[in-house]
CSV table of C-alpha atoms and ligand atoms in Angstrom, one decimal:
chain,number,residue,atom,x,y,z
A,30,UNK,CA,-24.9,52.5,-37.7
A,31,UNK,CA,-23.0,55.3,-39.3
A,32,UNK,CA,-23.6,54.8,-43.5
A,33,UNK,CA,-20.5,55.0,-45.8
A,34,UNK,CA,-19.2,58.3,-46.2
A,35,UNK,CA,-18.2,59.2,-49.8
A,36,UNK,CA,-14.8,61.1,-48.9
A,37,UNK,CA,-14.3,61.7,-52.4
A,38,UNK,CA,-16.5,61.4,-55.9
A,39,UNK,CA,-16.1,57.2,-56.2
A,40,UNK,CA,-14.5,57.2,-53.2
A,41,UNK,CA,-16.0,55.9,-49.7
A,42,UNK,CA,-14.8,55.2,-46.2
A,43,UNK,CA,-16.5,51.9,-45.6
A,44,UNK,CA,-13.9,50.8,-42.2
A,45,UNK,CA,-15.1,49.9,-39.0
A,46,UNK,CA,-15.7,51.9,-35.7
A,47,UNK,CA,-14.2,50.1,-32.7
A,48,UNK,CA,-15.5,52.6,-29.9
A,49,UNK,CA,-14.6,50.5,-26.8
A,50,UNK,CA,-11.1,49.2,-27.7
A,51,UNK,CA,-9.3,50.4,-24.8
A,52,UNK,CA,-6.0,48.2,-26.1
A,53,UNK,CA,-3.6,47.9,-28.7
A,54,UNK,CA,-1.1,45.7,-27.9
A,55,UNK,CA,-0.3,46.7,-24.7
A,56,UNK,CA,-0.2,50.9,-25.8
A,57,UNK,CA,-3.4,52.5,-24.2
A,58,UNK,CA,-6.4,53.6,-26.5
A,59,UNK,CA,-8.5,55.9,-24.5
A,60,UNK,CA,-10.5,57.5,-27.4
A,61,UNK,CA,-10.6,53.8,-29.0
A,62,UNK,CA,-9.8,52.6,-32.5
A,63,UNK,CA,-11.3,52.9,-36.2
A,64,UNK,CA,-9.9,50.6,-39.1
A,65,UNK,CA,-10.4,52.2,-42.2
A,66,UNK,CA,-11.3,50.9,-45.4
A,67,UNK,CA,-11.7,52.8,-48.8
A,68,UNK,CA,-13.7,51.2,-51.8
A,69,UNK,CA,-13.4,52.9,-55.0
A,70,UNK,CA,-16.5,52.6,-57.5
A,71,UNK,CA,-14.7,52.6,-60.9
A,72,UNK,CA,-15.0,50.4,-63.6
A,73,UNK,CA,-13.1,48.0,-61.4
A,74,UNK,CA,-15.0,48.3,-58.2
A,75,UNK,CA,-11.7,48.3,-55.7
A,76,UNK,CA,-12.0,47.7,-51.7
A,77,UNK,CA,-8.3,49.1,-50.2
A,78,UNK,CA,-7.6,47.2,-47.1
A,79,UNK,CA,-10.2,45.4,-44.7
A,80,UNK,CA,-10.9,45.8,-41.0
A,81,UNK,CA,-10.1,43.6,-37.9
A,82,UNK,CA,-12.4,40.7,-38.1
A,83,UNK,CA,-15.0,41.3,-35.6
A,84,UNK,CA,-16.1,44.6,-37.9
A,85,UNK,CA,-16.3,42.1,-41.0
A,86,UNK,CA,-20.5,42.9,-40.7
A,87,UNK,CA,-19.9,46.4,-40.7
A,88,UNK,CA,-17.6,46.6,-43.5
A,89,UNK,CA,-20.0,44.4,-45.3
A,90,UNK,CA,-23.2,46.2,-44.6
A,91,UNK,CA,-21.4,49.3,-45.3
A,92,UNK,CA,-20.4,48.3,-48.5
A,93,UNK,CA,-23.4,47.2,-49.4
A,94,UNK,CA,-24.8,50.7,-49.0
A,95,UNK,CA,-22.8,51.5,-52.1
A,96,UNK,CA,-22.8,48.0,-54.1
A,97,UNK,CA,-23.1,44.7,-54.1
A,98,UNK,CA,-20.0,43.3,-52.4
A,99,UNK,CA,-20.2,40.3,-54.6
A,100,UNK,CA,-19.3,42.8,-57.4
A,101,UNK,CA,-15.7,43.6,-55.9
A,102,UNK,CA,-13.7,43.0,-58.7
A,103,UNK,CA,-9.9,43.9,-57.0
A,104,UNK,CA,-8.6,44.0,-53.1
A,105,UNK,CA,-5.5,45.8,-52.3
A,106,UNK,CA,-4.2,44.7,-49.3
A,107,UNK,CA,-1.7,47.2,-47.8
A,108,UNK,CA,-0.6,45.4,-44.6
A,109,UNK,CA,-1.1,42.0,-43.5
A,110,UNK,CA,-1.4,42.8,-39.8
A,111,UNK,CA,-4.7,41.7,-38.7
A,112,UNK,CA,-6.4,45.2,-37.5
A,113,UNK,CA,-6.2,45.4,-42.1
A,114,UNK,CA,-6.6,42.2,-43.1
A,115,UNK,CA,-8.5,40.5,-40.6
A,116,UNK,CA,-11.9,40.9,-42.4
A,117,UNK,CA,-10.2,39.6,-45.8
A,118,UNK,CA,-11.4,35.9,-45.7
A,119,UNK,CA,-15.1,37.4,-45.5
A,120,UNK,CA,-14.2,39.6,-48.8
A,121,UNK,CA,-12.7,36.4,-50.4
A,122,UNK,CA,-16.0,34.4,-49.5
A,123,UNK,CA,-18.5,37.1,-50.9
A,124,UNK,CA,-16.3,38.4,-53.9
A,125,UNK,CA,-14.3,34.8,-54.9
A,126,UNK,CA,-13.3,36.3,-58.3
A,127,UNK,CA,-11.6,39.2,-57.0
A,128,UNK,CA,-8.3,39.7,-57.5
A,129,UNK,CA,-6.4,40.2,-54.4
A,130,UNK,CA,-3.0,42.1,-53.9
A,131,UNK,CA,-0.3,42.8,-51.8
A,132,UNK,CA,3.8,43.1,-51.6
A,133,UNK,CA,5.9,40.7,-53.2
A,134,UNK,CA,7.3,38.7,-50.8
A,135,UNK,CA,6.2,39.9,-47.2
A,136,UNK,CA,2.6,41.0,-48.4
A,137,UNK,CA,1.8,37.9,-50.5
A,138,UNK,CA,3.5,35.3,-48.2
A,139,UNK,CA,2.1,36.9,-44.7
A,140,UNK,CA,-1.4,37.0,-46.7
A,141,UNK,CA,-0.5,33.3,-47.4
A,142,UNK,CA,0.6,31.8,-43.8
A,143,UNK,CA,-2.7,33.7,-42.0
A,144,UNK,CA,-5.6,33.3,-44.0
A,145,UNK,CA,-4.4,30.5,-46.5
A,146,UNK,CA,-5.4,32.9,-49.8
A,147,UNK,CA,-3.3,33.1,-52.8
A,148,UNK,CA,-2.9,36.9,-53.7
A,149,UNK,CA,-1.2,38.4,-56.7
A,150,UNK,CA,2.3,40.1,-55.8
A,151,UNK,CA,2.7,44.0,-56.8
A,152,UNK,CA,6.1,45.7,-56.9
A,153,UNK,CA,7.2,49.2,-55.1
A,154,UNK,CA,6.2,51.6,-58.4
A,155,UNK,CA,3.8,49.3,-59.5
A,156,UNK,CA,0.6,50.5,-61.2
A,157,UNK,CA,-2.9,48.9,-61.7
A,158,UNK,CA,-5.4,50.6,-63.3
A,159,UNK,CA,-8.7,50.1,-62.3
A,160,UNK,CA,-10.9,52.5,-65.0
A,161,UNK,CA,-10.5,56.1,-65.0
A,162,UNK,CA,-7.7,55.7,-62.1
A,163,UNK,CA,-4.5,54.5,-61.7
A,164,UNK,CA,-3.5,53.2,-58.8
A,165,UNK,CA,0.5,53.3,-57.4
A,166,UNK,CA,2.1,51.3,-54.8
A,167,UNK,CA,4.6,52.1,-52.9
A,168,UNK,CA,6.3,49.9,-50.4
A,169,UNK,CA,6.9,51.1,-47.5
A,170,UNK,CA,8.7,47.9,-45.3
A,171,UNK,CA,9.0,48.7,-41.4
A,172,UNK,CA,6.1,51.1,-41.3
A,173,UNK,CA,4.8,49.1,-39.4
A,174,UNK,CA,5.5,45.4,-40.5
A,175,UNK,CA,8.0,44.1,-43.3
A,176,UNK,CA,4.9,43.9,-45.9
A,177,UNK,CA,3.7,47.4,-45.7
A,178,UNK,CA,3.0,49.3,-49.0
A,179,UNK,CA,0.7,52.7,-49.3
A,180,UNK,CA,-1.2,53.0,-52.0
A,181,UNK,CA,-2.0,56.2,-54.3
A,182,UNK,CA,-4.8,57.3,-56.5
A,183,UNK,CA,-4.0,59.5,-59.4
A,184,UNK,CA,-7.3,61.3,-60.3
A,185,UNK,CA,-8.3,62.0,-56.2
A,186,UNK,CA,-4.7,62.4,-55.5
A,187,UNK,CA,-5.6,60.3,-52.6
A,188,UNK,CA,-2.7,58.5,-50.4
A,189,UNK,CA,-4.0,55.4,-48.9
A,190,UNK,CA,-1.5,55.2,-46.2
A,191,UNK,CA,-2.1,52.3,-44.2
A,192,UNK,CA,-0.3,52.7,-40.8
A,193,UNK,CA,1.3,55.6,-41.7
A,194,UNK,CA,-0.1,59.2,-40.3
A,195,UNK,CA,-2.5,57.3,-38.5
A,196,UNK,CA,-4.0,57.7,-34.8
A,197,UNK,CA,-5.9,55.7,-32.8
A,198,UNK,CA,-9.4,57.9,-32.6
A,199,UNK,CA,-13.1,56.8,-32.7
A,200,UNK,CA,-15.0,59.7,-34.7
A,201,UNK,CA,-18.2,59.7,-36.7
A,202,UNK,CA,-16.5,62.7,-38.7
A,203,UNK,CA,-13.8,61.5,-40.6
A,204,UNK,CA,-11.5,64.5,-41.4
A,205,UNK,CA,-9.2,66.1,-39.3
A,206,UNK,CA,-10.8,69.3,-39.7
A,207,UNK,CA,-14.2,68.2,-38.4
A,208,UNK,CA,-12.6,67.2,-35.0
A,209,UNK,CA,-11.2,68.7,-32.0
A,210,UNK,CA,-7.8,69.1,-34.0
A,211,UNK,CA,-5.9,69.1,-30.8
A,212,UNK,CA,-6.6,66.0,-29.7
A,213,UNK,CA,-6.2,64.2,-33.7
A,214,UNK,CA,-2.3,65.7,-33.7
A,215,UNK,CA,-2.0,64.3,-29.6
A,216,UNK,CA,-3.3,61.0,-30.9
A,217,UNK,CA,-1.4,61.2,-33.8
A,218,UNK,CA,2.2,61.2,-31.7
A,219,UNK,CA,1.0,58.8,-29.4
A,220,UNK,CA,0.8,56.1,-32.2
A,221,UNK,CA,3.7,57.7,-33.9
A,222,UNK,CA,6.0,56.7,-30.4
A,223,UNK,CA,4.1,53.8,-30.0
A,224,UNK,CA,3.6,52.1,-33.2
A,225,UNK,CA,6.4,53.9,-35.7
A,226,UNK,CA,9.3,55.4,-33.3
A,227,UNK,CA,11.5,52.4,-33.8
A,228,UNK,CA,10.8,52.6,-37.9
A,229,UNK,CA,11.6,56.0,-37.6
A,230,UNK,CA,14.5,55.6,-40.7
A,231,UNK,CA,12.3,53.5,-42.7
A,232,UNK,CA,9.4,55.9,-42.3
A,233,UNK,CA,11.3,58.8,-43.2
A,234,UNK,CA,12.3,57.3,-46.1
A,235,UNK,CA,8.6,57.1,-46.7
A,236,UNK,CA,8.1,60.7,-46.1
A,237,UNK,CA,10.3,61.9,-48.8
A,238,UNK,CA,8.4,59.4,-51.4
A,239,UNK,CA,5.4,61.1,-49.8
A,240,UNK,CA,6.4,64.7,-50.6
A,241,UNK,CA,6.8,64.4,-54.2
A,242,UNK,CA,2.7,63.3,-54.7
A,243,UNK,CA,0.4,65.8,-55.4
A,244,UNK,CA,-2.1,65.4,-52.7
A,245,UNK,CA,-5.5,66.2,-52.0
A,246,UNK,CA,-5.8,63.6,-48.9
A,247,UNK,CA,-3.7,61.1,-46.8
A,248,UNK,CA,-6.3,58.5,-45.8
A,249,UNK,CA,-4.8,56.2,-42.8
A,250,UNK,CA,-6.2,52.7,-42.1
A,251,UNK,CA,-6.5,54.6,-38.7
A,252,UNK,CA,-8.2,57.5,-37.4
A,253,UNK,CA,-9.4,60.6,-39.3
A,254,UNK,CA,-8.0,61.5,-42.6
A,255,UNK,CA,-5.7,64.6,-43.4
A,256,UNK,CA,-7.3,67.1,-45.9
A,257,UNK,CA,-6.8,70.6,-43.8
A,258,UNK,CA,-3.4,69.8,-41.8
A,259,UNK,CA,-1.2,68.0,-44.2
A,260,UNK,CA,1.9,70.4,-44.4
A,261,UNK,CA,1.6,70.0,-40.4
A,262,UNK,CA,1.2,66.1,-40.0
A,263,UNK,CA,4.1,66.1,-42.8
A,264,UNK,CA,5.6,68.5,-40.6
A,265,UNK,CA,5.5,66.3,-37.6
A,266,UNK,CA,6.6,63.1,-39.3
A,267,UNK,CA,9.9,64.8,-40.4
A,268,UNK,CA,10.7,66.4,-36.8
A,269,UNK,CA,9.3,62.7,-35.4
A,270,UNK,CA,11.3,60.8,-38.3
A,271,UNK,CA,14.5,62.5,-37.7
A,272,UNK,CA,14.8,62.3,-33.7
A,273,UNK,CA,14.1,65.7,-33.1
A,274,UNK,CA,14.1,66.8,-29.3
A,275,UNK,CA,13.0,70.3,-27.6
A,276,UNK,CA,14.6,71.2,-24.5
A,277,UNK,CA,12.1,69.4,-22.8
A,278,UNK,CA,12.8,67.2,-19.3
A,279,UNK,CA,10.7,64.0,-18.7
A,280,UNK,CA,10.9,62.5,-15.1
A,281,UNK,CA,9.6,58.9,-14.7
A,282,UNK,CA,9.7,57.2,-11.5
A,283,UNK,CA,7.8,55.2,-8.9
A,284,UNK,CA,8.6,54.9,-5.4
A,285,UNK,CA,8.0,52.9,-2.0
A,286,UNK,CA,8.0,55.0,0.6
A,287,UNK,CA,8.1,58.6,-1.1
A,288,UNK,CA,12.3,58.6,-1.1
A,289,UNK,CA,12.8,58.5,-5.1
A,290,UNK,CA,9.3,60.4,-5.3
A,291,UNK,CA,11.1,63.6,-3.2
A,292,UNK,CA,14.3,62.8,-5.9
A,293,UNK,CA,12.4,63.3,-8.7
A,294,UNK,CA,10.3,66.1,-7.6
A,295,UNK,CA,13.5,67.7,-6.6
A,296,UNK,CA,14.9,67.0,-10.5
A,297,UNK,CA,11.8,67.9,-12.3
A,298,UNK,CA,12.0,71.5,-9.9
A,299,UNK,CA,15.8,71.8,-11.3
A,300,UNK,CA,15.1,71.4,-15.1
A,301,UNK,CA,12.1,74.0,-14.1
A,302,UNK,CA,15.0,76.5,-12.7
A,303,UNK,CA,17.2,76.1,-15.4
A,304,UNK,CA,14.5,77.6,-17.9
A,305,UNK,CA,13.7,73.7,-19.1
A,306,UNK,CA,9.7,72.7,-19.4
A,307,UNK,CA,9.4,69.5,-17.5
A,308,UNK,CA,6.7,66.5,-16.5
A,309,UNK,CA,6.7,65.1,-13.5
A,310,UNK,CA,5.4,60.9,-14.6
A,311,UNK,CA,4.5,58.7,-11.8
A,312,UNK,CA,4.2,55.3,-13.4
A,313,UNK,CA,1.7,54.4,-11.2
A,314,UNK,CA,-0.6,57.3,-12.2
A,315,UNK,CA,0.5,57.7,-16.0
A,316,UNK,CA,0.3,54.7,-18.6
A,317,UNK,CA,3.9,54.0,-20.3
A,318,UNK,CA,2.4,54.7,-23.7
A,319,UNK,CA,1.5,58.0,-22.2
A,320,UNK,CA,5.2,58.0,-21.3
A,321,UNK,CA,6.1,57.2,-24.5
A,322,UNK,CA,4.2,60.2,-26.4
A,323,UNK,CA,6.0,62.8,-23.8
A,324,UNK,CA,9.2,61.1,-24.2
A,325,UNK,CA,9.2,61.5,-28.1
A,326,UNK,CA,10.6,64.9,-28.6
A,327,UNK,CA,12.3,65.5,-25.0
A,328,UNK,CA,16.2,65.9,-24.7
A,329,UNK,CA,16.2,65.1,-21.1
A,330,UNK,CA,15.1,61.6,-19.6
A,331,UNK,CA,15.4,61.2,-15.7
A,332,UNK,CA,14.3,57.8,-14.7
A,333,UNK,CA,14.0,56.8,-10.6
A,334,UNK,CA,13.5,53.6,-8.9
A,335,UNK,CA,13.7,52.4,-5.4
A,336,UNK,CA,15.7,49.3,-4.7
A,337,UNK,CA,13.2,46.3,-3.9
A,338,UNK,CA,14.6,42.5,-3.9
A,339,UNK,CA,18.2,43.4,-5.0
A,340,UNK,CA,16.6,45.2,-8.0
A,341,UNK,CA,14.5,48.3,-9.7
A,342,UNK,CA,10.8,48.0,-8.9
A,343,UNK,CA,9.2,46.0,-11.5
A,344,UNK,CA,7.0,48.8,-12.9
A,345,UNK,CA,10.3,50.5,-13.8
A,346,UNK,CA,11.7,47.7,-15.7
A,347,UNK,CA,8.3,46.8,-17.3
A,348,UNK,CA,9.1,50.5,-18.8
A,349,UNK,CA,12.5,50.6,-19.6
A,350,UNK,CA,11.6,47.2,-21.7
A,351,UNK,CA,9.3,49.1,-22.9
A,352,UNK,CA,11.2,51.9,-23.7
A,353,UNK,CA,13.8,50.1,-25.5
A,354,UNK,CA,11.8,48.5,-27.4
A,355,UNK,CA,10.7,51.6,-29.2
A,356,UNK,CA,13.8,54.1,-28.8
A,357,UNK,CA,16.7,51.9,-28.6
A,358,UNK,CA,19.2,54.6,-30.0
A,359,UNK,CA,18.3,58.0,-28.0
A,360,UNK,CA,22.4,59.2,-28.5
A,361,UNK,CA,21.1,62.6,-29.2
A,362,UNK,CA,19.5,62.4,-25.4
A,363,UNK,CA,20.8,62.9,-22.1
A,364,UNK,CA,19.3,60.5,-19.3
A,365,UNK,CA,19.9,60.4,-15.4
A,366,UNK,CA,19.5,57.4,-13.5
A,367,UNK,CA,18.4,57.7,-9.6
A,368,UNK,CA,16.8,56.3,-6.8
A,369,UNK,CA,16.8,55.4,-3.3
A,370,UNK,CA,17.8,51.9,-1.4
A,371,UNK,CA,17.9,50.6,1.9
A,372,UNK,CA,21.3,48.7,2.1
A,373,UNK,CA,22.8,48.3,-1.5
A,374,UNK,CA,21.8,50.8,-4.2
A,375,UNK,CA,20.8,48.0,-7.0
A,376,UNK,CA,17.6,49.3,-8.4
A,377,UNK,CA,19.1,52.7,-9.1
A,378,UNK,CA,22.3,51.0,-11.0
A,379,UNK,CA,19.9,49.0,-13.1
A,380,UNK,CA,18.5,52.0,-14.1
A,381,UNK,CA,21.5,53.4,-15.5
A,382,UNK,CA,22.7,50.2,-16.8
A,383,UNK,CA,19.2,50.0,-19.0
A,384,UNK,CA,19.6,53.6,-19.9
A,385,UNK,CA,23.2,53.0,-21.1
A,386,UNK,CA,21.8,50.1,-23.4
A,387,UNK,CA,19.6,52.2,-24.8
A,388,UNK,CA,22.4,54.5,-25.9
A,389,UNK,CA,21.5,57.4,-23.6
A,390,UNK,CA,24.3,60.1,-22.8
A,391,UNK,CA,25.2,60.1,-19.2
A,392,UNK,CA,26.8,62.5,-18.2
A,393,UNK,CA,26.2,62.1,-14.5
A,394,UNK,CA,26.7,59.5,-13.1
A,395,UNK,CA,24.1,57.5,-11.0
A,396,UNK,CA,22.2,59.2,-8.2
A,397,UNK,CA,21.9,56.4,-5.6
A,398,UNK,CA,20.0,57.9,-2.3
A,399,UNK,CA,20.2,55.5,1.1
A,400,UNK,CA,17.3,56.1,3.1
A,401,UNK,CA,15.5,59.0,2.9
A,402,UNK,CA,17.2,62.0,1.4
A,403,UNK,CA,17.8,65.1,3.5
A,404,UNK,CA,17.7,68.8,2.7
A,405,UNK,CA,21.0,68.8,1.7
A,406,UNK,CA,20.7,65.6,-0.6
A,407,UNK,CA,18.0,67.2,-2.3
A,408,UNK,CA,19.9,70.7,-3.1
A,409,UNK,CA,22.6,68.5,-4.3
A,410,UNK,CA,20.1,67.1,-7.2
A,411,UNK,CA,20.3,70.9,-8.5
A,412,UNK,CA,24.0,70.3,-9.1
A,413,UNK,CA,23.5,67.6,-10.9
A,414,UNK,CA,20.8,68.7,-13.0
A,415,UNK,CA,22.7,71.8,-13.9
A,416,UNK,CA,25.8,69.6,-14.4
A,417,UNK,CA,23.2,67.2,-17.2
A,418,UNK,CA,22.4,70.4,-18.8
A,419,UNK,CA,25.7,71.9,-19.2
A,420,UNK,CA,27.3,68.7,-20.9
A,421,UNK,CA,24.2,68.9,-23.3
A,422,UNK,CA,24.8,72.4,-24.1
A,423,UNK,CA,28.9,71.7,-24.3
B,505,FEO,FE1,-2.7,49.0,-37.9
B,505,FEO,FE2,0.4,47.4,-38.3
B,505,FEO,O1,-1.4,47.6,-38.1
């Protein structure tokens, strides 16, 4: 088992490593999952958030490689969501006396209805000291759950940021610059457009708390921690925070019988024309939370379905539910609607009816294709993209 890791003088990642978790809620975790947790060896010996509650044992044992966990003296539970808190109960058993806190209402009440443990309630601004630190918390509601608070350390000018600048990454390093760093900033907007993107204002508001700390690290409950790259995460929260796009096409469809695949092949080729980058996303080959990530920062969203049973094809929906879900205001985006049908154009008109709820521009109107489109259908899809682009330049 990897030991505790002293990240800091006093300070130690203690968390748990979930290598295998291929799942997290739905949003796919190829390089799996750690939960992070930080205890602090002061006069006050301080644990800062748990892990999910099969890696109680690991938490435990690496504790133990430091102190006795019966010696815990104060728990600061940033977020109730059970990926943090889940191993909590096995802290309360060990270490009964320790005092336990999160956020006044949302923190101390969700603490409450999961686990059945009285916790004391801490204020956004709050301080506690613990020795020859003072700790601050900040709440932070929305990013990701109504309770959320970070928490920051005044002598290691350490941010413990909960779900904030996390990523879902298995490591035995845990910095950012001890790992391949492209893949910690891809893994870093994935869980930003599947975890944060519909918090986006609350976690902005975060950000600019954020900027004014003098900081040495930002320590996520998830993935590595940012020592190296902080101007750049910070960087990439404010572009992500404020809805930035690049000119930047995304194409999502699936398809039947290869009649909205030649569509959107024939779109992704115009955006290419016009000077726009552009991915080309089968749904069938490409997970929606991989979706998601592209989908972040790009201006353009062209989504095809076939028509099948009066409507869009399942997979379609499953995604624009998705979609929505995360990014229900995209009014600084233009979207196209297309697809093929056989005898009334239905799945293609859903799909401009779920883009329009989502508050896309549309410019265009729907592309509905019957049958199988010709030459000549296909050119025409140039006209249109051009026609997209032009209103988004207007
Ligand atoms: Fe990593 Fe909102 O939990």
């Amino acid at each position: 088992m990897l030991n505790a890791i002293e990240i800091s003088p006093k300070v130690w990642w203690v968390g748990g490593i979930d290598w295998n978790e291929r799942s997290f809620h739905g949003y796919t975790t190829e390089r799996g999952i750690t939960y992070n947790a930080y205890l602090i060896t002061d006069e006050k010996i301080t644990l800062i958030d748990t892990c999910k509650a099969p890696f109680a044992d690991e938490l435990v044992q690496r504790i133990s490689q430091v102190i006795d966990p019966a010696k815990i003296d104060v728990v600061i539970a940033n977020h109730v969501e059970m990926d943090h808190s889940g191993s909590l109960p096995v802290i309360h058993r060990i270490a009964p006396n320790a005092q336990i806190y999160a956020s006044a209402g949302a923190g101390v009440n969700g603490i409450k209805a999961h686990f059945g443990i009285d916790v004391t309630p801490v204020k956004s601004g709050e301080t506690l000291n613990i020795g020859e630190r003072t700790l601050t918390f900040v709440t932070t509601p929305m990013v990701h759950w109504p309770d959320n608070m970070v928490t920051y350390s005044d002598v290691d000018k350490i941010l413990f940021s909960n779900d904030a600048f996390g990523q879902h990454f298995a490591s035995t390093k845990r910095f950012d610059d001890e790992n391949d760093l492209c893949e910690v900033f891809k893994q870093a907007k994935k869980y930003y457009a599947n975890i944060v993107w519909p918090y986006g204002m609350q976690a902005h508001k975060a950000l600019d708390t954020v900027r004014t700390l003098d900081l040495n690290m930002i320590a996520p409950s998830h993935g590595c921690i940012w020592r190296s790259h902080i101007p750049e995460i910070l960087d990439l929260y404010e572009a992500w925070t404020t809805y930035q796009t690049e000119e930047k096409a995304v194409v999502v469809f699936d398809s039947m019988w290869h009649s909205t695949e030649s569509m959107a092949r024939e779109i992704c080729d115009a955006f290419i024309a016009e000077g726009i980058s552009a991915r080309l996303m089968d749904i069938k080959a490409t997970h929606i939370s991989d979706i998601m990530a592209e989908l972040c920062d790009a201006r353009y969203v062209a989504v095809g379905s076939p028509t099948l049973n009066s409507n869009m094809l399942p997979t379609v929906s499953s995604f624009l539910t998705y979609m929505r879900g995360l990014s229900p205001k995209n009014e600084q985006r233009i979207g196209l609607a297309f697809g093929s049908y056989g005898w009334a154009p239905l799945g293609p008109k859903q799909v401009y009816a779920e883009l329009e709820n989502a508050k896309f521009q549309l410019p265009v109107p729907v592309v509905a294709q019957q049958w199988i489109p010709s030459e000549e259908n296909l050119a025409e899809l140039q006209g249109t993209v051009r026609a997209m682009i032009e209103a988004a330049r207007a």
